[in-house]
CSV table of C-alpha atoms and ligand atoms in Angstrom, one decimal:
chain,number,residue,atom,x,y,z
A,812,UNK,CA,22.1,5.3,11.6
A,813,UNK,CA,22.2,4.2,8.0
A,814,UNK,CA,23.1,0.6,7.8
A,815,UNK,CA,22.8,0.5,3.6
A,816,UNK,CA,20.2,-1.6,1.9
A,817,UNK,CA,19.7,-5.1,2.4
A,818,UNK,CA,18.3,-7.6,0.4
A,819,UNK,CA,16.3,-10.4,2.1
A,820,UNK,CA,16.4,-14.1,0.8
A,821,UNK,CA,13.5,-15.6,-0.6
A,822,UNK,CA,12.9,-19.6,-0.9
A,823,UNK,CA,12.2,-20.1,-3.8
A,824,UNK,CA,13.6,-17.0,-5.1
A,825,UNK,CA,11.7,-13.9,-6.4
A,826,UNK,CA,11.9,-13.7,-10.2
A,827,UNK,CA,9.4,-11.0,-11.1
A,828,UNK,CA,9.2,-8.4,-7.6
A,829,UNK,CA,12.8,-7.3,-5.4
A,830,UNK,CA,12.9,-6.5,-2.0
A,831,UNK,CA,14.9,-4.1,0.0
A,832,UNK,CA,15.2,-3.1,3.1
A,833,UNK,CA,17.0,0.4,3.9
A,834,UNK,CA,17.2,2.5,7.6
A,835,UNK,CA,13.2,0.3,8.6
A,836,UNK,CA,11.9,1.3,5.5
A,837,UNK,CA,10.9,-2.4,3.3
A,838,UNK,CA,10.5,-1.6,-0.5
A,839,UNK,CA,8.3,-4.2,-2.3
A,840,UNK,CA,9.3,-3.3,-5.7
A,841,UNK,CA,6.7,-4.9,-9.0
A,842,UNK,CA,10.0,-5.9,-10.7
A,843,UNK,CA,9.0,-6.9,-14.9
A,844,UNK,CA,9.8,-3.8,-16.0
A,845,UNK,CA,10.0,-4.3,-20.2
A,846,UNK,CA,5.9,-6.0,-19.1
A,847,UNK,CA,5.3,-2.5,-17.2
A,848,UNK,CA,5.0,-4.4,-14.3
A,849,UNK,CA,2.4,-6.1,-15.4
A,850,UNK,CA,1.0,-8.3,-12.7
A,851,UNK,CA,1.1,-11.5,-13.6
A,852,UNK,CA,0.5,-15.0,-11.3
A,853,UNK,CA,4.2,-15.0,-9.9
A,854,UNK,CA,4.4,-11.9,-9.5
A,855,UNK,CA,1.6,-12.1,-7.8
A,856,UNK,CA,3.0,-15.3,-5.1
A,857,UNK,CA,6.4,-13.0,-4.7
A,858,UNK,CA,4.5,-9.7,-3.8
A,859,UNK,CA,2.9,-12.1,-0.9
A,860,UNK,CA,5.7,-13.5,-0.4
A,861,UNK,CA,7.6,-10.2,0.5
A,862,UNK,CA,4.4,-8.7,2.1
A,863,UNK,CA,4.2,-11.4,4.5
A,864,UNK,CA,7.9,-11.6,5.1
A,865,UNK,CA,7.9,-7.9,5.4
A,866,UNK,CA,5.3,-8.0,8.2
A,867,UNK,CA,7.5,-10.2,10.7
A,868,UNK,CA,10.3,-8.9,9.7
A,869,UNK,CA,11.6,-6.7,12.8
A,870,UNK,CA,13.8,-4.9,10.5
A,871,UNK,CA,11.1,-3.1,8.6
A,872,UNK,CA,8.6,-0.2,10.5
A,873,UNK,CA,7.0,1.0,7.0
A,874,UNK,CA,6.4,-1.0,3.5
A,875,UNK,CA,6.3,1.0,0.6
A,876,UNK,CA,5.0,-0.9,-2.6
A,877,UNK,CA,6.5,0.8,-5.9
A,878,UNK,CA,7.6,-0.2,-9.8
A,879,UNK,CA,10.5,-1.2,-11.4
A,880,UNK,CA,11.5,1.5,-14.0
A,881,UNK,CA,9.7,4.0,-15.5
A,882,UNK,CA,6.1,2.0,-14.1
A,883,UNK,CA,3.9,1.6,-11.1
A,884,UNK,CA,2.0,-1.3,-12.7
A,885,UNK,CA,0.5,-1.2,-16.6
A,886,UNK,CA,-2.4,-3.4,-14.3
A,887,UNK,CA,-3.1,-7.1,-14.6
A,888,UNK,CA,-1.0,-8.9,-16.9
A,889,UNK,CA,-4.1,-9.8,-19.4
A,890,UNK,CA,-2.1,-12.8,-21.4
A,891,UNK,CA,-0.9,-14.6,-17.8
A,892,UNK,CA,-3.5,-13.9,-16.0
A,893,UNK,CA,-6.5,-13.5,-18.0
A,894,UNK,CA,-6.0,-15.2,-21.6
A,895,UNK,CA,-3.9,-18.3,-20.1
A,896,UNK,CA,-6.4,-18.7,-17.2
A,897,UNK,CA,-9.1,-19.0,-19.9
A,898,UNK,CA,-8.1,-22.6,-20.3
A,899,UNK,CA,-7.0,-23.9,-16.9
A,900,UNK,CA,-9.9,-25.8,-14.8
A,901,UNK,CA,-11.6,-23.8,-11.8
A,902,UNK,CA,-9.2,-24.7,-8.6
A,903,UNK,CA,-6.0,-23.8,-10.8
A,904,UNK,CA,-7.8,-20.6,-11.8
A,905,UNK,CA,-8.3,-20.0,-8.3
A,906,UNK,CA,-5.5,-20.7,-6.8
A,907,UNK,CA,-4.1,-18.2,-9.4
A,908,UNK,CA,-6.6,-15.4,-8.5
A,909,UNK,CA,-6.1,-16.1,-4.7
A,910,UNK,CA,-2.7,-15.0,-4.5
A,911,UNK,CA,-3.1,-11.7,-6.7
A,912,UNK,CA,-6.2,-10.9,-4.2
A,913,UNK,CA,-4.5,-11.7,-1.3
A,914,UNK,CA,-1.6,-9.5,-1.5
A,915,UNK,CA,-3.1,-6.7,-3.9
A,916,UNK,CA,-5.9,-6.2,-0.6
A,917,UNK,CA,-6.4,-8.8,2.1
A,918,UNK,CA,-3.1,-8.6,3.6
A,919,UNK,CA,-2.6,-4.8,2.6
A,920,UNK,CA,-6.3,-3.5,4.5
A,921,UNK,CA,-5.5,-5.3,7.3
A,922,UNK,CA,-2.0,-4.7,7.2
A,923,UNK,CA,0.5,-4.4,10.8
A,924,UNK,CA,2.7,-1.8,9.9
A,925,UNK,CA,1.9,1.5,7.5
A,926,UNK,CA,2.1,0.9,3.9
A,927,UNK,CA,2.8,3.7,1.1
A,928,UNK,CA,2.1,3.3,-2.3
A,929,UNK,CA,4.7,5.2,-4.3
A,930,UNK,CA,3.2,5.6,-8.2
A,931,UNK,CA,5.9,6.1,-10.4
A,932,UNK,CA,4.5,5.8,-13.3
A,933,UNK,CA,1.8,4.2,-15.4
A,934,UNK,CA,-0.5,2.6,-13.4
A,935,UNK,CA,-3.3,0.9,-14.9
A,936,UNK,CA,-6.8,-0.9,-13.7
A,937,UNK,CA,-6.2,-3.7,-11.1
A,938,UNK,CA,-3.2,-1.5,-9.8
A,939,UNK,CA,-5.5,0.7,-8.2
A,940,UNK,CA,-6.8,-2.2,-6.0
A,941,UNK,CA,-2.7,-2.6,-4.1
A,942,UNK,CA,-2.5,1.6,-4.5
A,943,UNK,CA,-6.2,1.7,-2.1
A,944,UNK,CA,-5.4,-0.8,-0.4
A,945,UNK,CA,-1.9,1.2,0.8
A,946,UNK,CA,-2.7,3.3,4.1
A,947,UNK,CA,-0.5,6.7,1.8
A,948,UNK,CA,-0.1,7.2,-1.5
A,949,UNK,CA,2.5,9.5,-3.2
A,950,UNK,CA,2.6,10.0,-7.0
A,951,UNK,CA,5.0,11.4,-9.6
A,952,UNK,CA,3.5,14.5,-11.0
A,953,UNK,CA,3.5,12.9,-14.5
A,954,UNK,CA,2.2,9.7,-13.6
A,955,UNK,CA,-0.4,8.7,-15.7
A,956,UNK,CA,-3.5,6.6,-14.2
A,957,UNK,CA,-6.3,5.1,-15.7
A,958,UNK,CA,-9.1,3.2,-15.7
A,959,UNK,CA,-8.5,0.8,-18.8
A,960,UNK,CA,-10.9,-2.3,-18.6
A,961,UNK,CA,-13.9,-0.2,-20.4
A,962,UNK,CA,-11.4,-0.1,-23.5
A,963,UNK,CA,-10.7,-3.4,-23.6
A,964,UNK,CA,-14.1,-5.1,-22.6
A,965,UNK,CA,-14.2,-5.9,-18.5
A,966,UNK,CA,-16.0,-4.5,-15.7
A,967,UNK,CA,-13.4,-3.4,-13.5
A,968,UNK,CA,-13.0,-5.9,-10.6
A,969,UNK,CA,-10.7,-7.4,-8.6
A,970,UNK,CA,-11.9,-4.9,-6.0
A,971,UNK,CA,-10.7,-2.1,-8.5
A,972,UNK,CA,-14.6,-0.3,-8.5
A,973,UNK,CA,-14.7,-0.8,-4.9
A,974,UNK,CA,-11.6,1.2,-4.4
A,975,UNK,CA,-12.0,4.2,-6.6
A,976,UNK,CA,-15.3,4.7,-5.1
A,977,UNK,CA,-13.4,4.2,-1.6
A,978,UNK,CA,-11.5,7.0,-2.4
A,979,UNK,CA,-13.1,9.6,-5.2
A,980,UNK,CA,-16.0,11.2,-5.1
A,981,UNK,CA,-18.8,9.8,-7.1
A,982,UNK,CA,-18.5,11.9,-10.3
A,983,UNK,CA,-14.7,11.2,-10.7
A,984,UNK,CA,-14.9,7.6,-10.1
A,985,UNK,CA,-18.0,7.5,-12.7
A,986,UNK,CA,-16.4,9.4,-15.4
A,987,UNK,CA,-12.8,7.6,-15.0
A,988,UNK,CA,-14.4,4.3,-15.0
A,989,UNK,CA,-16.6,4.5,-17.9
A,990,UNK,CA,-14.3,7.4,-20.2
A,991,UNK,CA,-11.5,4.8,-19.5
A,992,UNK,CA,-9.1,8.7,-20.0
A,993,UNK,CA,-5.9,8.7,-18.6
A,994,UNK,CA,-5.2,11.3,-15.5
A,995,UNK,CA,-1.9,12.4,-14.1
A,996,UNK,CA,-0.4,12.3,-10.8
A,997,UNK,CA,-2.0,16.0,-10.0
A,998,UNK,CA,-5.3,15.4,-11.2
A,999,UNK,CA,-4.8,12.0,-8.8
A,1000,UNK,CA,-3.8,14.3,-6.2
A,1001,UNK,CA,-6.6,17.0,-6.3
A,1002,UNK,CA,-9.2,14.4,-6.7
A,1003,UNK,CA,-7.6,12.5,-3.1
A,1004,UNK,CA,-7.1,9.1,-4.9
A,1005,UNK,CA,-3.6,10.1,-4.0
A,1006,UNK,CA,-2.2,12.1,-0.8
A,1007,UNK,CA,0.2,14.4,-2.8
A,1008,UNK,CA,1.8,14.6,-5.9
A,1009,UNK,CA,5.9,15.7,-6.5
A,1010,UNK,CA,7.8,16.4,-9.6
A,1011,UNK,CA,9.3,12.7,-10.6
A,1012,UNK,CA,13.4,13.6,-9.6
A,1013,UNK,CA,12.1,14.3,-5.8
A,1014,UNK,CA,9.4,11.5,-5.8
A,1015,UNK,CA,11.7,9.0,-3.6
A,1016,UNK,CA,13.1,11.0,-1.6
A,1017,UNK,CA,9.7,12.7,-0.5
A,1018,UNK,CA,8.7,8.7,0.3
A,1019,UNK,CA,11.5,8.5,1.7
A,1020,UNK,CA,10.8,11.0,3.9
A,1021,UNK,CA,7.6,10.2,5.0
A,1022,UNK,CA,8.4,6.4,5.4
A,1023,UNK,CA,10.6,7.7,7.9
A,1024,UNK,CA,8.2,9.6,9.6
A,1025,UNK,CA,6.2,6.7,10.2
A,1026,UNK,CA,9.3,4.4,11.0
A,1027,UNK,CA,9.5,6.8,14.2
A,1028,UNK,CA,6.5,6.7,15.6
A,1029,UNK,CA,5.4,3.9,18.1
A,1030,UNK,CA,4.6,0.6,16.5
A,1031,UNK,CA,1.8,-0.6,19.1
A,1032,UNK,CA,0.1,2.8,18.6
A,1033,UNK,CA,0.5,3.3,15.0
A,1034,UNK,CA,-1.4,-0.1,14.5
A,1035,UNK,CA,-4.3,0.3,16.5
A,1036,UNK,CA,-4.6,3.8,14.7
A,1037,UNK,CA,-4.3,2.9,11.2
A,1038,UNK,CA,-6.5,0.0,11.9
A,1039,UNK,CA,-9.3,2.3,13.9
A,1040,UNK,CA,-9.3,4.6,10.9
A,1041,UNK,CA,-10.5,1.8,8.8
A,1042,UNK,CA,-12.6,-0.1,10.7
A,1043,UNK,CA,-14.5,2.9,12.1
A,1044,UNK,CA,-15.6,3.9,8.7
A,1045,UNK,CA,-18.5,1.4,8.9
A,1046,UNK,CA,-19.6,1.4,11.9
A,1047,UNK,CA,-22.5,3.5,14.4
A,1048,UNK,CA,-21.2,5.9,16.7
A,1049,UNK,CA,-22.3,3.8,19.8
A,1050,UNK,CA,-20.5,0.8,18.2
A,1051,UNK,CA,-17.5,3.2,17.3
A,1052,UNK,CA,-17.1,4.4,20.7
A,1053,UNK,CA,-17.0,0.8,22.5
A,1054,UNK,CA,-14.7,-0.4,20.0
A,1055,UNK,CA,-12.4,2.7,20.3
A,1056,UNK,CA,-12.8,2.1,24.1
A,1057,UNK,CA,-11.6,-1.6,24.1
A,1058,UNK,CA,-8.8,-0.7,21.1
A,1059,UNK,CA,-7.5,2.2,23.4
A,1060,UNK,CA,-7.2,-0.2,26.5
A,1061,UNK,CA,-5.6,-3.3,24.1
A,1062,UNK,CA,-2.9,-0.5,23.2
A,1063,UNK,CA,-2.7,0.7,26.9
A,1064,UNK,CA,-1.7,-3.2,27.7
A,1065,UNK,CA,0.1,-4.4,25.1
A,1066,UNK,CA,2.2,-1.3,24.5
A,1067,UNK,CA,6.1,-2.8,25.4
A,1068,UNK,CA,7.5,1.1,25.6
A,1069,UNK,CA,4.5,2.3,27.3
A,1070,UNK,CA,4.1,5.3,25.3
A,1071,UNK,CA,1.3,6.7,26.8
A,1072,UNK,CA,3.4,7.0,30.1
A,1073,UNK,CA,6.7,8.3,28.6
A,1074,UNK,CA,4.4,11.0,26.6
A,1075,UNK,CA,2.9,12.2,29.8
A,1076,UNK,CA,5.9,12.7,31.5
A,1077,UNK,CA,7.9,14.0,28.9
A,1078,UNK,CA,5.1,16.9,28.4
A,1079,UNK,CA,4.2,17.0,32.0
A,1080,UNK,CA,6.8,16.7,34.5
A,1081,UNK,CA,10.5,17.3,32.0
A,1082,UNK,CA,8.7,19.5,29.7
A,1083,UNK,CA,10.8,18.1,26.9
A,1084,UNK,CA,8.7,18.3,24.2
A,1085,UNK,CA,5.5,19.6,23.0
A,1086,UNK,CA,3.2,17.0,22.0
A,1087,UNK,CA,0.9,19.5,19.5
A,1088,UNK,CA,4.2,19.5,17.6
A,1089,UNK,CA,6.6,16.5,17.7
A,1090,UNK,CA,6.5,13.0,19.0
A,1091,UNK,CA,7.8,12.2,22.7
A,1092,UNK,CA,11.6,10.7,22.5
A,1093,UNK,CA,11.5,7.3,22.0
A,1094,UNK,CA,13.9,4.9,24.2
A,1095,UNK,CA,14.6,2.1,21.6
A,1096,UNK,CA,15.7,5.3,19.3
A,1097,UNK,CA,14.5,5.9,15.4
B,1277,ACO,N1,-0.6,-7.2,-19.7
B,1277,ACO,C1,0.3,-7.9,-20.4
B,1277,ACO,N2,1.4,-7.3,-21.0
B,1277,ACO,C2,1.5,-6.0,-20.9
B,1277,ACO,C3,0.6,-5.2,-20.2
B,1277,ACO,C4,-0.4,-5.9,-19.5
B,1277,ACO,N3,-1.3,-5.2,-18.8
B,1277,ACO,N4,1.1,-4.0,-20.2
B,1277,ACO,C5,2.2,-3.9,-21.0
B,1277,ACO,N5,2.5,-5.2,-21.4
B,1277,ACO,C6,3.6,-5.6,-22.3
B,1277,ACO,C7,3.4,-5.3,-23.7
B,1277,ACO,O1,2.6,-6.4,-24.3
B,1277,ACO,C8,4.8,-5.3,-24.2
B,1277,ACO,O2,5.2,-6.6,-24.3
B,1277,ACO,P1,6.3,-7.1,-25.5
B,1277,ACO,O3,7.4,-6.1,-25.4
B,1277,ACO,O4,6.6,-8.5,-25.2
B,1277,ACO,O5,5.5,-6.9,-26.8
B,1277,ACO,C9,5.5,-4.6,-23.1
B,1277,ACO,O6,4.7,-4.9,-21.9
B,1277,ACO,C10,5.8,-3.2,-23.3
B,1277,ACO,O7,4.5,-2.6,-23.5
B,1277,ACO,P2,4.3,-1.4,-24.5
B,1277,ACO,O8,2.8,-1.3,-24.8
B,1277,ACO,O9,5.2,-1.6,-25.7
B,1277,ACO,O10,4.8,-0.2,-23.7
B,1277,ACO,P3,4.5,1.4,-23.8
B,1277,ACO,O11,5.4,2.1,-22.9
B,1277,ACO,O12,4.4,1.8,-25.2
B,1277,ACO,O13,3.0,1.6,-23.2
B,1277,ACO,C11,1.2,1.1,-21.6
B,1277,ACO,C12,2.7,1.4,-21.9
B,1277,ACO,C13,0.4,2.4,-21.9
B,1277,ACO,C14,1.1,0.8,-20.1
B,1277,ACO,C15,0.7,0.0,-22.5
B,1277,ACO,O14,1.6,-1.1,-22.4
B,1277,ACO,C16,-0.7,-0.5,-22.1
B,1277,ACO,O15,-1.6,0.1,-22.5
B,1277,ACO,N6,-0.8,-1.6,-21.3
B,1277,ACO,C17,-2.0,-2.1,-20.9
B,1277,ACO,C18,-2.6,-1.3,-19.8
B,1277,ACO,C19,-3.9,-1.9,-19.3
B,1277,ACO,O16,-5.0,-1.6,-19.9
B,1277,ACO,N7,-3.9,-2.8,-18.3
B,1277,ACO,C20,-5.0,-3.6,-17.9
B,1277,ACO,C21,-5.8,-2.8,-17.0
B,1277,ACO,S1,-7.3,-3.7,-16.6
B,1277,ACO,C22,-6.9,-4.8,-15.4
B,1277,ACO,O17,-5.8,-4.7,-14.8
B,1277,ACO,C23,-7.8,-5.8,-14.9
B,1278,V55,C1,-9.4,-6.8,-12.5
B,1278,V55,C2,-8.5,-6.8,-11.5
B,1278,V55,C3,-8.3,-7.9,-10.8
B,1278,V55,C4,-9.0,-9.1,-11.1
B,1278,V55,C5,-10.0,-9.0,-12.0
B,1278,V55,O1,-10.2,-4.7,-13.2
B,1278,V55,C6,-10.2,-7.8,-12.8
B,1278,V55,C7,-9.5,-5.6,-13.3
B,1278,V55,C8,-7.0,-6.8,-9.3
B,1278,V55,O2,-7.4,-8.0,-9.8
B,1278,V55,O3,-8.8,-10.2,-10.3
């Protein structure tokens, strides 16, 4: 089963994120660990980069995005990407700002396989926009978040106010965002900004874990589910129910292992497994 790690190629190469890919599971690593990950503008075009590698990539079933070191991300890099952009004229500024939108939520929300976010450490202001924008997130008990731009004199965009009200409740994402206090990974956990918080020594190996339980699951089906659970959020229930109905039929049609059939008859007729409790045996294996 295990086939070991492998490291993709990049042209041009990464220099400030890694990539790995070990047993369908595609770790996107923030990888400027003495800047705490700090996200600066190439680290910004290699996270794309291995986002959008990792999404053709037939090898990988689940990304997890995670830090190099002791870190998740200390936030936006505020020398590269906000001091030095002071001076640059507006498309260079952009294109700048482009890339670190474009992976840290466009390409994550809307995203073809499931994506984890693994805080292992400090994470920091525009991290929380890539950590929301992650269908899981798992932290390290100790991991310490905060929302930072009150202390240092910004209003916290780059998305970062849209996801913390996304995923707290009202008071929490008030009092974070104008206290600018730190939290740990169990307060993170108890206020749902994360999914579940573990002692730091089990932290990837619990990922691990789960990124495998997604890895078995089928692919056509897991897409059109992760997808419905966003895009139902804003819509009517008449609307919801005639997109649900055309999404269910897409899946019906596209689906290459027909699941739907194999489920049936593996419940049904061979009474194999119990759906309530496990997922049907899948042909092309893991
Ligand atoms: N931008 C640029 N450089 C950074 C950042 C950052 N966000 N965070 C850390 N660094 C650099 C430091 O300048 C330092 O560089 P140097 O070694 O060349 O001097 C190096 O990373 C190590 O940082 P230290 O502060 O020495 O590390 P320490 O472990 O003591 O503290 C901590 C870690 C708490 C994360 C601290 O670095 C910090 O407060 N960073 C800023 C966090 C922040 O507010 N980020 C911005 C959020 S708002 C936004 O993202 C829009
Ligand atoms: C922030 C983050 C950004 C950005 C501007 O709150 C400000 C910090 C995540 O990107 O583009």
């Amino acid at each position: 089963m295990s086939q070991g790690i492998i490291t993709p190629e990049f042209d041009p190469p990464l220099t400030c994120a890694r990539a790995e890919i070990e047993n369908g599971v595609g770790w996107a690593i923030l990888n400027r660990p003495d800047k705490r990950n700090a996200m600066s503008p190439a680290l910004n075009d290699d996270m794309l980069a291995i986002l959008e590698a990792f999404e053709i990539d037939e090898r990988v079933k689940v990304v997890v995005i995670t830090g190099a070191g002791d870190t998740f991300s200390a936030g936006m890099d505020l020398k590269e990407f906000f001091r030095d952009l002071d001076h640059l004229p507006y498309n260079q500024k952009m294109r700048v700002k482009r890339s670190a939108w474009q992976w840290q939520w466009k390409t994550l929300l809307y995203y073809q396989k499931p994506t984890i976010a693994m805080v292992n450490g400090w994470c920091f202001g525009g991290a929380f926009t890539p950590l929301v924008a992650c269908d899981l997130a798992i932290a390290a008990d100790d991991a310490q978040f905060g929302l930072s731009e009150i202390n240092w004199g910004i209003i916290p965009g780059g998305q970062v106010t849209k996801a913390i009200t996304a995923t707290m409740a009202h008071r929490d994402a008030m009092f974070y965002a104008i206290t600018g206090e730190t939290f740990d990974g169990k307060k993170a956990s108890e206020m749902r900004l994360v999914n579940e918080s573990v002692p730091a020594e089990r932290l990837r190996e619990r990922t691990y874990e789960l990124a495998q339980q997604l890895a078995g699951k089928n692919p056509t089906v897991m897409r059109g589910t992760k997808m419905a659970v966003r895009m139902v959020q804003e819509m009517s229930w008449d609307v919801s129910d005639d997109y649900l109905m055309a999404k269910s039929s897409e899946a019906l049609f596209l689906d290459p292992e027909r699941g739907r059939q194999q489920g049936l008859k593996q419940f049904l007729d061979d009474k194999s497994y119990k759906p309530g409790l496990s997922g049907y045996a899948r042909e092309s294996g893991e």
